[in-house]
PDB file of C-alpha atoms and ligand atoms in Angstrom:
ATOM      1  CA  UNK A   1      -8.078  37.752  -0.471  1.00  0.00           C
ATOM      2  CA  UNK A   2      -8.585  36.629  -3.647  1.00  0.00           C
ATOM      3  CA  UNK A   3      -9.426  39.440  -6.204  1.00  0.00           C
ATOM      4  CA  UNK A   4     -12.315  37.284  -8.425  1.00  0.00           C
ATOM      5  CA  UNK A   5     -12.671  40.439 -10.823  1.00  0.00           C
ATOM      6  CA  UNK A   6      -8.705  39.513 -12.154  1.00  0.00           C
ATOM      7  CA  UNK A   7      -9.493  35.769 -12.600  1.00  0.00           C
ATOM      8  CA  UNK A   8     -11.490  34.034 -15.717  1.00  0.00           C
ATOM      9  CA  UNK A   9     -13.907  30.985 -15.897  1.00  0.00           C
ATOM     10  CA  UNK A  10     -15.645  29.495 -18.863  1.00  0.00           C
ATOM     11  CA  UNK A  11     -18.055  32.388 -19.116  1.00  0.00           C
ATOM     12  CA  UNK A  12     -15.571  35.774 -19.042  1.00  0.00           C
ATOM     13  CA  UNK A  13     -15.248  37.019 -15.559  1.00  0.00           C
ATOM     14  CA  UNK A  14     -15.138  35.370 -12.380  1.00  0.00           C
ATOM     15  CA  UNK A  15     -16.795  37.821 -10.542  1.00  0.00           C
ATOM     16  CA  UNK A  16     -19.911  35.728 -10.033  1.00  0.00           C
ATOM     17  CA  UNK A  17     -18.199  32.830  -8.786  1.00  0.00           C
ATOM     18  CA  UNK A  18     -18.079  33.928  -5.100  1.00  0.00           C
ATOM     19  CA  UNK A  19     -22.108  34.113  -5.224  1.00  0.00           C
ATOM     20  CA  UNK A  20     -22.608  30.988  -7.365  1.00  0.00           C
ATOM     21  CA  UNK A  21     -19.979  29.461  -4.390  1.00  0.00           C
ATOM     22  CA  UNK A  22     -22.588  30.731  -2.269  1.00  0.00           C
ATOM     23  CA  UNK A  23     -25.687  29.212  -3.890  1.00  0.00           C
ATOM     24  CA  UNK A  24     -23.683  25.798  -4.608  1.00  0.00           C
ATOM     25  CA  UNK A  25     -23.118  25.496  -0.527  1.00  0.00           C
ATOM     26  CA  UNK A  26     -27.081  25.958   0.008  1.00  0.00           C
ATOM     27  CA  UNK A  27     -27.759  23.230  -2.386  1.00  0.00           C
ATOM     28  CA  UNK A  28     -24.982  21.515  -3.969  1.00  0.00           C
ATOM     29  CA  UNK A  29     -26.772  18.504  -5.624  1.00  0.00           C
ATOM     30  CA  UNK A  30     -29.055  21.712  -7.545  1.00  0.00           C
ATOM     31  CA  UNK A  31     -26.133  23.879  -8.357  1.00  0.00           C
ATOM     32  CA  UNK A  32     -23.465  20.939  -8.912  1.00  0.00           C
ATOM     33  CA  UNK A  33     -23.990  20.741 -13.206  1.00  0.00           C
ATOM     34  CA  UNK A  34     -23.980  25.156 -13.024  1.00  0.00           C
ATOM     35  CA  UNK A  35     -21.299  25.261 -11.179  1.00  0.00           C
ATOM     36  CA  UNK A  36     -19.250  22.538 -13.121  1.00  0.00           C
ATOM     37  CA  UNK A  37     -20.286  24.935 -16.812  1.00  0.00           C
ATOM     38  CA  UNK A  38     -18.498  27.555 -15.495  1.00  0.00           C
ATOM     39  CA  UNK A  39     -15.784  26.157 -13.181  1.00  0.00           C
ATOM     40  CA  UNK A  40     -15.228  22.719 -15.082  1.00  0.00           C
ATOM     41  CA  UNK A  41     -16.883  22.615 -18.511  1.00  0.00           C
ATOM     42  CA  UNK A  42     -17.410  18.630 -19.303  1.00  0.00           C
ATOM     43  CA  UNK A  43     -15.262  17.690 -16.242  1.00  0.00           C
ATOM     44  CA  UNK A  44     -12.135  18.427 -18.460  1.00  0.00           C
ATOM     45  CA  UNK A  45     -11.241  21.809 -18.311  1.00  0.00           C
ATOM     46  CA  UNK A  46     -10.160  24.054 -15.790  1.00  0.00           C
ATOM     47  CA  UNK A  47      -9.356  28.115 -15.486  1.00  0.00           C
ATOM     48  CA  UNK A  48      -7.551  30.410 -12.713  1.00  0.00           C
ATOM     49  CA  UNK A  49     -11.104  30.711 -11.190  1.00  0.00           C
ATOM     50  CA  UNK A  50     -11.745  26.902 -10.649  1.00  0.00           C
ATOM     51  CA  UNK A  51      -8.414  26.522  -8.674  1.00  0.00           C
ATOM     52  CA  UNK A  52      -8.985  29.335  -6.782  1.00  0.00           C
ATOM     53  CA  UNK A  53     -12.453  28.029  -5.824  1.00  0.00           C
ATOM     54  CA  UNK A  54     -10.709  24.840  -4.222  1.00  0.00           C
ATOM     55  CA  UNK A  55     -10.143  26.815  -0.618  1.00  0.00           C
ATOM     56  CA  UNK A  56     -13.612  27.443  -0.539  1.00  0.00           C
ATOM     57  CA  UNK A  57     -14.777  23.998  -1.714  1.00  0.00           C
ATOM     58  CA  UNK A  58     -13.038  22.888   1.099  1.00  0.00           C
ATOM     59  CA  UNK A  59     -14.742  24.470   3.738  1.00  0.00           C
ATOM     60  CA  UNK A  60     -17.866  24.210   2.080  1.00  0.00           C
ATOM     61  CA  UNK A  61     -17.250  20.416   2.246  1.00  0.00           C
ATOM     62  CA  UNK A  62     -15.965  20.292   5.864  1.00  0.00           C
ATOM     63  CA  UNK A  63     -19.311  22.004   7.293  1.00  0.00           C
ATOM     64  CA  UNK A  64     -21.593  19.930   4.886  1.00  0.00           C
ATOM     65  CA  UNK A  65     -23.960  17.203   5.887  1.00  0.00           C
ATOM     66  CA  UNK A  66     -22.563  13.480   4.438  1.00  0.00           C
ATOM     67  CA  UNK A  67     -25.125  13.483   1.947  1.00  0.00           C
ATOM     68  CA  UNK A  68     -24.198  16.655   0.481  1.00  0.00           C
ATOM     69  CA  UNK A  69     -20.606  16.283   0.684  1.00  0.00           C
ATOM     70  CA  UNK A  70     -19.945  13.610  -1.777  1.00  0.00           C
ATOM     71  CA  UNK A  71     -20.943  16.581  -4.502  1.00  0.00           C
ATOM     72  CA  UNK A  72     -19.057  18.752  -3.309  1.00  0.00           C
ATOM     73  CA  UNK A  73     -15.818  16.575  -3.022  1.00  0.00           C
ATOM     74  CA  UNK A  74     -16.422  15.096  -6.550  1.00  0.00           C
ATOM     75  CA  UNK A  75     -16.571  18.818  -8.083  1.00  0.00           C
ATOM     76  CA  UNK A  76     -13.049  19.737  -6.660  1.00  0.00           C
ATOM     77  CA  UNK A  77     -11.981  16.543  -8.006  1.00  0.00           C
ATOM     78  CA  UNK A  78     -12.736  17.440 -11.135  1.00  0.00           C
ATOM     79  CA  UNK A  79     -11.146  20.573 -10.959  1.00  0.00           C
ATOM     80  CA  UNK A  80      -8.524  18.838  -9.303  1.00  0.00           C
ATOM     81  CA  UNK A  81      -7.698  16.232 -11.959  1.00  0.00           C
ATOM     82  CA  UNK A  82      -7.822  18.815 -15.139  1.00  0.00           C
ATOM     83  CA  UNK A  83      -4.364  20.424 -13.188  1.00  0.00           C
ATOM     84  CA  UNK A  84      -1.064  20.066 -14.411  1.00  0.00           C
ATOM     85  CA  UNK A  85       0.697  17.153 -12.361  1.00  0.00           C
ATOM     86  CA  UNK A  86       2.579  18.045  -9.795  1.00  0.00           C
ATOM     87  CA  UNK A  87       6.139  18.307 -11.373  1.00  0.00           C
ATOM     88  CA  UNK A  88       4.805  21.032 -13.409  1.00  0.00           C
ATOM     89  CA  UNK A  89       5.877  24.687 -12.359  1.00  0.00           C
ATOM     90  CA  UNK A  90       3.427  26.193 -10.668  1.00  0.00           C
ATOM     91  CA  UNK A  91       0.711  23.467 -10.822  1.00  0.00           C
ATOM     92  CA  UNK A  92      -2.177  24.673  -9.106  1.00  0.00           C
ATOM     93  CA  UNK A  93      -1.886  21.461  -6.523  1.00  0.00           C
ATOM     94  CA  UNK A  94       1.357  22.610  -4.933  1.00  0.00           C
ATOM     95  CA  UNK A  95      -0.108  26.454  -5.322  1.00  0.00           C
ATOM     96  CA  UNK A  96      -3.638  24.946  -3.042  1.00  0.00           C
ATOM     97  CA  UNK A  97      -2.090  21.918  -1.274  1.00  0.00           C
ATOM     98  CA  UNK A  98      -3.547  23.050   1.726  1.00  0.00           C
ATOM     99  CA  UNK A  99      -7.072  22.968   0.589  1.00  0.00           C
ATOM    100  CA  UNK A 100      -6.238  19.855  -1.476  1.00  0.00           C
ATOM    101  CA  UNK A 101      -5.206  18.126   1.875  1.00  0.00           C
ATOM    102  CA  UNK A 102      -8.384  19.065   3.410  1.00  0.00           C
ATOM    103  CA  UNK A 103     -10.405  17.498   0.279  1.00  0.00           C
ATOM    104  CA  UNK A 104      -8.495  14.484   0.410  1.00  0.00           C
ATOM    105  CA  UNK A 105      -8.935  13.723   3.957  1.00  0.00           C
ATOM    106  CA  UNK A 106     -12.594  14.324   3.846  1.00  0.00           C
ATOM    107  CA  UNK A 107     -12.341  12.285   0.048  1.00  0.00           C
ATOM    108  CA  UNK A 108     -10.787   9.156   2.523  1.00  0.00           C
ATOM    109  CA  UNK A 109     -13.181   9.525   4.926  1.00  0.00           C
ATOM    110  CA  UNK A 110     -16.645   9.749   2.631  1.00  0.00           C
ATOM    111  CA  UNK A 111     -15.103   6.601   0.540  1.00  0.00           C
ATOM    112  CA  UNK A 112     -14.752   4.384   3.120  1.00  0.00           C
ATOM    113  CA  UNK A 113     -18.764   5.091   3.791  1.00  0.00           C
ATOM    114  CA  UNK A 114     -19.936   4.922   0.303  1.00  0.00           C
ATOM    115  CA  UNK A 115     -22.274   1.962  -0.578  1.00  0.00           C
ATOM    116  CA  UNK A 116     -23.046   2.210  -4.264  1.00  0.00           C
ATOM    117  CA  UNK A 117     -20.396   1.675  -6.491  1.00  0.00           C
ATOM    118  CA  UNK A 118     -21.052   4.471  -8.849  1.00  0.00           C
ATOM    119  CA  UNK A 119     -20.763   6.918  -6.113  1.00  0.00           C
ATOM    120  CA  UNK A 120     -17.552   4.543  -4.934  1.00  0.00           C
ATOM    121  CA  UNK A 121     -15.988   4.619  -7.697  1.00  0.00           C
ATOM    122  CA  UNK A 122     -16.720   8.238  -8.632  1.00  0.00           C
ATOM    123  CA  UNK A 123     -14.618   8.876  -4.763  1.00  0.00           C
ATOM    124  CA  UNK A 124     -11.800   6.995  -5.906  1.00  0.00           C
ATOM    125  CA  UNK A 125     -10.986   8.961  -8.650  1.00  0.00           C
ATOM    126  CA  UNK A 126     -11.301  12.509  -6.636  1.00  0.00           C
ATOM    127  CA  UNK A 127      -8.965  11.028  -4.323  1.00  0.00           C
ATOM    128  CA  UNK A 128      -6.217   9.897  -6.848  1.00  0.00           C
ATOM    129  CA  UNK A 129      -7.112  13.587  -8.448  1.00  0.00           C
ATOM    130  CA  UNK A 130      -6.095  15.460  -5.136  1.00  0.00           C
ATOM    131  CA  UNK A 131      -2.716  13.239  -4.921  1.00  0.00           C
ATOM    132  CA  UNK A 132      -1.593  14.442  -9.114  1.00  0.00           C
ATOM    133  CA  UNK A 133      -1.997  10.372 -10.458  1.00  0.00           C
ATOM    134  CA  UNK A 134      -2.847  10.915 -13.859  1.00  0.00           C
ATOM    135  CA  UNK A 135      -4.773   8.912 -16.030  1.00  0.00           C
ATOM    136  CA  UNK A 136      -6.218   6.377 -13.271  1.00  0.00           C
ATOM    137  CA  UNK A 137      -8.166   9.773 -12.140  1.00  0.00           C
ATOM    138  CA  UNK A 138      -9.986   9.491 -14.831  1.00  0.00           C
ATOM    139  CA  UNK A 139     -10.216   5.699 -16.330  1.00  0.00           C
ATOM    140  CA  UNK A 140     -11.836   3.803 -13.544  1.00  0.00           C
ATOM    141  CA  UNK A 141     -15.000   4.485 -14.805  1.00  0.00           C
ATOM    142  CA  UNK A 142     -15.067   1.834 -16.835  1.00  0.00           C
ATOM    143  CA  UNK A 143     -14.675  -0.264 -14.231  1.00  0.00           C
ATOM    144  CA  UNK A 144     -18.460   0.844 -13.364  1.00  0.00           C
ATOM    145  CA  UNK A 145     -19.615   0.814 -16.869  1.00  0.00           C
ATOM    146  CA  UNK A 146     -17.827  -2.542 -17.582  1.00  0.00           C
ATOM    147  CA  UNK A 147     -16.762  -1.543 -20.813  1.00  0.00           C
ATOM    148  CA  UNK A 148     -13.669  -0.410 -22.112  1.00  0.00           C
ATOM    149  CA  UNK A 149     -12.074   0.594 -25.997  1.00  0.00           C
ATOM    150  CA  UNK A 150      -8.973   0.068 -26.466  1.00  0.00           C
ATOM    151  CA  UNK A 151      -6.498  -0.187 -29.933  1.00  0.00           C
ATOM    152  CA  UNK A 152      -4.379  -3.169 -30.401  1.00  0.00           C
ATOM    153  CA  UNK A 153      -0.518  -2.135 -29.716  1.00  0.00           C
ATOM    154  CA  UNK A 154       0.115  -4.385 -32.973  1.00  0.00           C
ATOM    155  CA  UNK A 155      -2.785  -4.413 -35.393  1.00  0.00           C
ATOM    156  CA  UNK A 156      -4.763  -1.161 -34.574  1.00  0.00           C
ATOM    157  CA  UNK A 157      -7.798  -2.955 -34.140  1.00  0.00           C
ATOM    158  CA  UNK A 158     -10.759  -0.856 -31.909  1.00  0.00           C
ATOM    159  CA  UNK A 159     -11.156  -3.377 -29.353  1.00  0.00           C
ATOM    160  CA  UNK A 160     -13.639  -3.762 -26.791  1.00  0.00           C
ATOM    161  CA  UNK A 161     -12.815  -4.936 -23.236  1.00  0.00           C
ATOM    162  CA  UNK A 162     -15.804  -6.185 -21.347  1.00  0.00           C
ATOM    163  CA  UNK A 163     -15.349  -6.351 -17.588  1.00  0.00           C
ATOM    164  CA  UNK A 164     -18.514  -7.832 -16.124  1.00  0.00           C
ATOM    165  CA  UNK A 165     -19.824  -9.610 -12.973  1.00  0.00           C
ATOM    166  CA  UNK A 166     -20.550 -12.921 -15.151  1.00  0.00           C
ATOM    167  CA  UNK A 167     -18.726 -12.720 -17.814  1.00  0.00           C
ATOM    168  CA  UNK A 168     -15.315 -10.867 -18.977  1.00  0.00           C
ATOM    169  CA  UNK A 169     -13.615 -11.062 -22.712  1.00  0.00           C
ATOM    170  CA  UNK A 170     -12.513  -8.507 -25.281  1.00  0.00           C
ATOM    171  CA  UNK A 171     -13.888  -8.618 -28.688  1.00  0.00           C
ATOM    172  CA  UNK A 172     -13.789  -6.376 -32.184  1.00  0.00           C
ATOM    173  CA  UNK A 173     -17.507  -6.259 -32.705  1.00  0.00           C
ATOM    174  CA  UNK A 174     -20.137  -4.745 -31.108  1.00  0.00           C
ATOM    175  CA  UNK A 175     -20.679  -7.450 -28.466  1.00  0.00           C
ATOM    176  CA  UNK A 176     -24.598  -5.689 -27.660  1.00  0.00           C
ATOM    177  CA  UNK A 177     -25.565  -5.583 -31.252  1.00  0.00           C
ATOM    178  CA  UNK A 178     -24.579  -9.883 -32.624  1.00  0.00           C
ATOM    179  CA  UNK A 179     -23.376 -12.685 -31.256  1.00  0.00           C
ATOM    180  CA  UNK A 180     -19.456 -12.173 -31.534  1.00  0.00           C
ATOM    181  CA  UNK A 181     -16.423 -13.680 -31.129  1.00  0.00           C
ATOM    182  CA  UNK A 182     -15.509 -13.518 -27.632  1.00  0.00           C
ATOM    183  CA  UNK A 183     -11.312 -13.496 -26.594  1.00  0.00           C
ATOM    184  CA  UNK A 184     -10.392 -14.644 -23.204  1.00  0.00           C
ATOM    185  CA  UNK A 185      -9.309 -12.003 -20.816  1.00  0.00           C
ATOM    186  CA  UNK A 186      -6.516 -13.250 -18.364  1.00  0.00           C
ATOM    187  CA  UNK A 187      -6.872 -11.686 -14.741  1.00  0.00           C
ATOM    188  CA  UNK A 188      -4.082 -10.207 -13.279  1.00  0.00           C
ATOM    189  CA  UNK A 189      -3.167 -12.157  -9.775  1.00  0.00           C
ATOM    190  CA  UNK A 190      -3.300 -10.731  -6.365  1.00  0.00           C
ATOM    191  CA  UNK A 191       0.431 -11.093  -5.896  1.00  0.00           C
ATOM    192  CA  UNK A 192       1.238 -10.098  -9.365  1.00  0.00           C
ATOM    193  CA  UNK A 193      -0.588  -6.241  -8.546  1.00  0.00           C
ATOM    194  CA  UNK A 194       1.951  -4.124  -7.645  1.00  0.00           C
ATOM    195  CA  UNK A 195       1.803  -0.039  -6.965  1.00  0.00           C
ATOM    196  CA  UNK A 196      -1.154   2.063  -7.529  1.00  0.00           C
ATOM    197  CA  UNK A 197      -2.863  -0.972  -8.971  1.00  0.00           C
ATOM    198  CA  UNK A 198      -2.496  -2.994  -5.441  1.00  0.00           C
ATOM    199  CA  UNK A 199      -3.574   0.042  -3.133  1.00  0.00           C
ATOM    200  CA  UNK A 200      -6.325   0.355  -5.572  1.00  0.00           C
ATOM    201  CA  UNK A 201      -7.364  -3.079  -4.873  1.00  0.00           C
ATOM    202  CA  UNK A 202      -6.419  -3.489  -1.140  1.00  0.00           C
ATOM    203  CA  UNK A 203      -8.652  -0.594  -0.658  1.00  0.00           C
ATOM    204  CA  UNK A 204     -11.313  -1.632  -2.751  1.00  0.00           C
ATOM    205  CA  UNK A 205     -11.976  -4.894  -0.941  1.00  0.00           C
ATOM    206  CA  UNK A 206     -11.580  -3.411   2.437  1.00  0.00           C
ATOM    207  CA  UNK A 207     -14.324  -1.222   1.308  1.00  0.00           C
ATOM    208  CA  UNK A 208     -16.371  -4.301   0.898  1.00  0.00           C
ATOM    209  CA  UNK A 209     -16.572  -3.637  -3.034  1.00  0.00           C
ATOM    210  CA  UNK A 210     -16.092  -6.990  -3.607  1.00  0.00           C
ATOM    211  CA  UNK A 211     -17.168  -6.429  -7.361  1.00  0.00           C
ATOM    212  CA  UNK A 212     -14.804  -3.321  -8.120  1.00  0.00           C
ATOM    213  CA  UNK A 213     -11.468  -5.261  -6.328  1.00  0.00           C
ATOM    214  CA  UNK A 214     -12.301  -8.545  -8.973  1.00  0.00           C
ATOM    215  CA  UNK A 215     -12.570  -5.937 -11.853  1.00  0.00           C
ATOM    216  CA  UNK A 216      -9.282  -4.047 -10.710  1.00  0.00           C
ATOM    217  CA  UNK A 217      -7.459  -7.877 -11.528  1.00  0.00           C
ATOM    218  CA  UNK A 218      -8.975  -7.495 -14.863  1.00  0.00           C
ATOM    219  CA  UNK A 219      -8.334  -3.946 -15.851  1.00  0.00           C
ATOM    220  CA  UNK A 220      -4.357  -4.588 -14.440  1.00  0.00           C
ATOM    221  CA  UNK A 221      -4.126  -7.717 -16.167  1.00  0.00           C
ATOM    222  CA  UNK A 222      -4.000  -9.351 -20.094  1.00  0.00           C
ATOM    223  CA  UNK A 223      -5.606  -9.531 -23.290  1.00  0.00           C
ATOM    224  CA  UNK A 224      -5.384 -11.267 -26.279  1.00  0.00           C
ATOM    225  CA  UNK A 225      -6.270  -9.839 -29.910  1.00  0.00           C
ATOM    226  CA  UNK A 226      -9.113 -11.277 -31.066  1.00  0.00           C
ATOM    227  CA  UNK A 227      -7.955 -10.620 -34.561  1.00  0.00           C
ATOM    228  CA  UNK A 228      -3.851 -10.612 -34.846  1.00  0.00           C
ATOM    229  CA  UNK A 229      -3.410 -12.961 -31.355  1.00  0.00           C
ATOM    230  CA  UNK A 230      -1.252 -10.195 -29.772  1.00  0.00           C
ATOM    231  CA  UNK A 231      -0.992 -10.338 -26.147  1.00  0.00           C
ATOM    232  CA  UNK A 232      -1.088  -7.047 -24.152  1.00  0.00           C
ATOM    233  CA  UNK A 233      -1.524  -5.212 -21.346  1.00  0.00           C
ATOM    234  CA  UNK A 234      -5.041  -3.906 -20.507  1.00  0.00           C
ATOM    235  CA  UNK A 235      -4.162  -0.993 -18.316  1.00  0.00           C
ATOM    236  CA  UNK A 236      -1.530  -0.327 -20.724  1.00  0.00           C
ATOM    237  CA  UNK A 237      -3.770   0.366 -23.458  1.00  0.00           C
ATOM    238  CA  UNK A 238      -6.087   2.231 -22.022  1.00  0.00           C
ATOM    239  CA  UNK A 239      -3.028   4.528 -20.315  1.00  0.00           C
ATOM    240  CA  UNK A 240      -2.228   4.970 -24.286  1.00  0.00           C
ATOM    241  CA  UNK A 241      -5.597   6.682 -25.236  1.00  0.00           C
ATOM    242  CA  UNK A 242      -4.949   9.459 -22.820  1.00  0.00           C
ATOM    243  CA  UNK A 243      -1.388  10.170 -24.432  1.00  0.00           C
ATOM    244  CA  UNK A 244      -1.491  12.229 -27.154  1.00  0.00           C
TER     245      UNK A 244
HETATM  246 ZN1  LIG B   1      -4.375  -7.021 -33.128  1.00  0.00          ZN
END
């Protein structure tokens, strides 16, 4: 049994959490942003408590309904993604990997069934939390926003990468604001994905998210400087915010 009284959250004690556990199975939509201020303060920290809340996230997700279960699987992700990786000693996914293989089998399932993209792509990156990828468990949003910031490996520049339906380019300026000066972005081809990058797409388009799978070939594939001409690597860059 877990002994709450000897663990921490983001509020002191973890006492509580068994009862706020409670009140987020009853209504997890209502409890979802509580529960994340004490278990996962702005989806990017996690304590002792959180981790050892992932047993009982998964059985709250196995017996909820399919509407309530996408909120419950996308708080363990959370939690999930803020561990160390899995090389680490004593990451907290080898310590739960039961529980985490509960989460992402139910994850797998509930993605496969999810219609807006949003919620889609929100699935995707709980599932790559529960298998220890790093980064990508966290950047796909952008992918939804259409918008990325990146630096330029050469120059420094802040440069935005826009990834939209219509129309996708990088640019210096803010593109909202002024007409700017737009820079071609080069799509990565469907032979040329390779890795996490190809199962991301593969998946995506057997999903039927047509939109997300033409993004992916833009996110894994190359930019140009607007200002210095430098060719680069999307992905690459925005991997290299996340490194310290
Ligand atoms: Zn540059």
């Amino acid at each position: 049994m877990t002994d709450w009284s000897t663990l921490t959250d983001a509020c002191g004690s973890a006492e509580h959490v068994p009862g706020l556990l409670d009140r987020f199975e009853a209504d997890p939509s209502g409890v979802w942003a509580e529960l994340m201020d004490h278990l996962c303060p702005q989806l990017d920290t996690a304590f002792a408590a959180s981790f050892a809340a992932l047993p009982r996230l998964a059985e709250i997700a196995t017996a909820s309904s399919p509407e309530a279960r996408s909120w419950v699987l996308l708080a363990a992700g959370a939690i999930a993604s803020c561990s160390p990786g899995l090389s680490e000693p004593d990451s907290p996914l080898a310590d739960f990997s039961a529980p985490i293989a509960v989460l992402h089998h139910l994850t797998d399932r509930c993605l496969s069934q999810a219609a807006e993209v949003e919620e889609y792509v929100n699935l995707l990156q709980a599932l790559l939390s529960f298998e220890g990828v790093e980064i990508w468990d966290r950047s796909l949003d952008g992918l939804q926003s259409g918008e990325y910031e990146v630096d330029c490996p050469y120059c420094d520049v802040n440069i935005f990468v826009v990834i939209g339906q219509d129309d996708s380019f990088c640019c210096t300026d803010d593109y909202a604001l002024q007409e700017v000066e737009k820079s071609p972005l080069l799509p990565a081809r469907v032979q040329e994905l390779k890795g996490l990058s190809r199962r991301l797409f593969t998946r995506a388009s057997a999903d039927g998210q047509a939109g997300l799978a033409h993004g992916l070939r833009y996110l894994f594939g190359r930019a140009t400087c607007p200002d210095c001409g430098t060719d680069f690597s999307v992905a690459e860059r925005v991997a290299a915010a996340w490194i310290p």
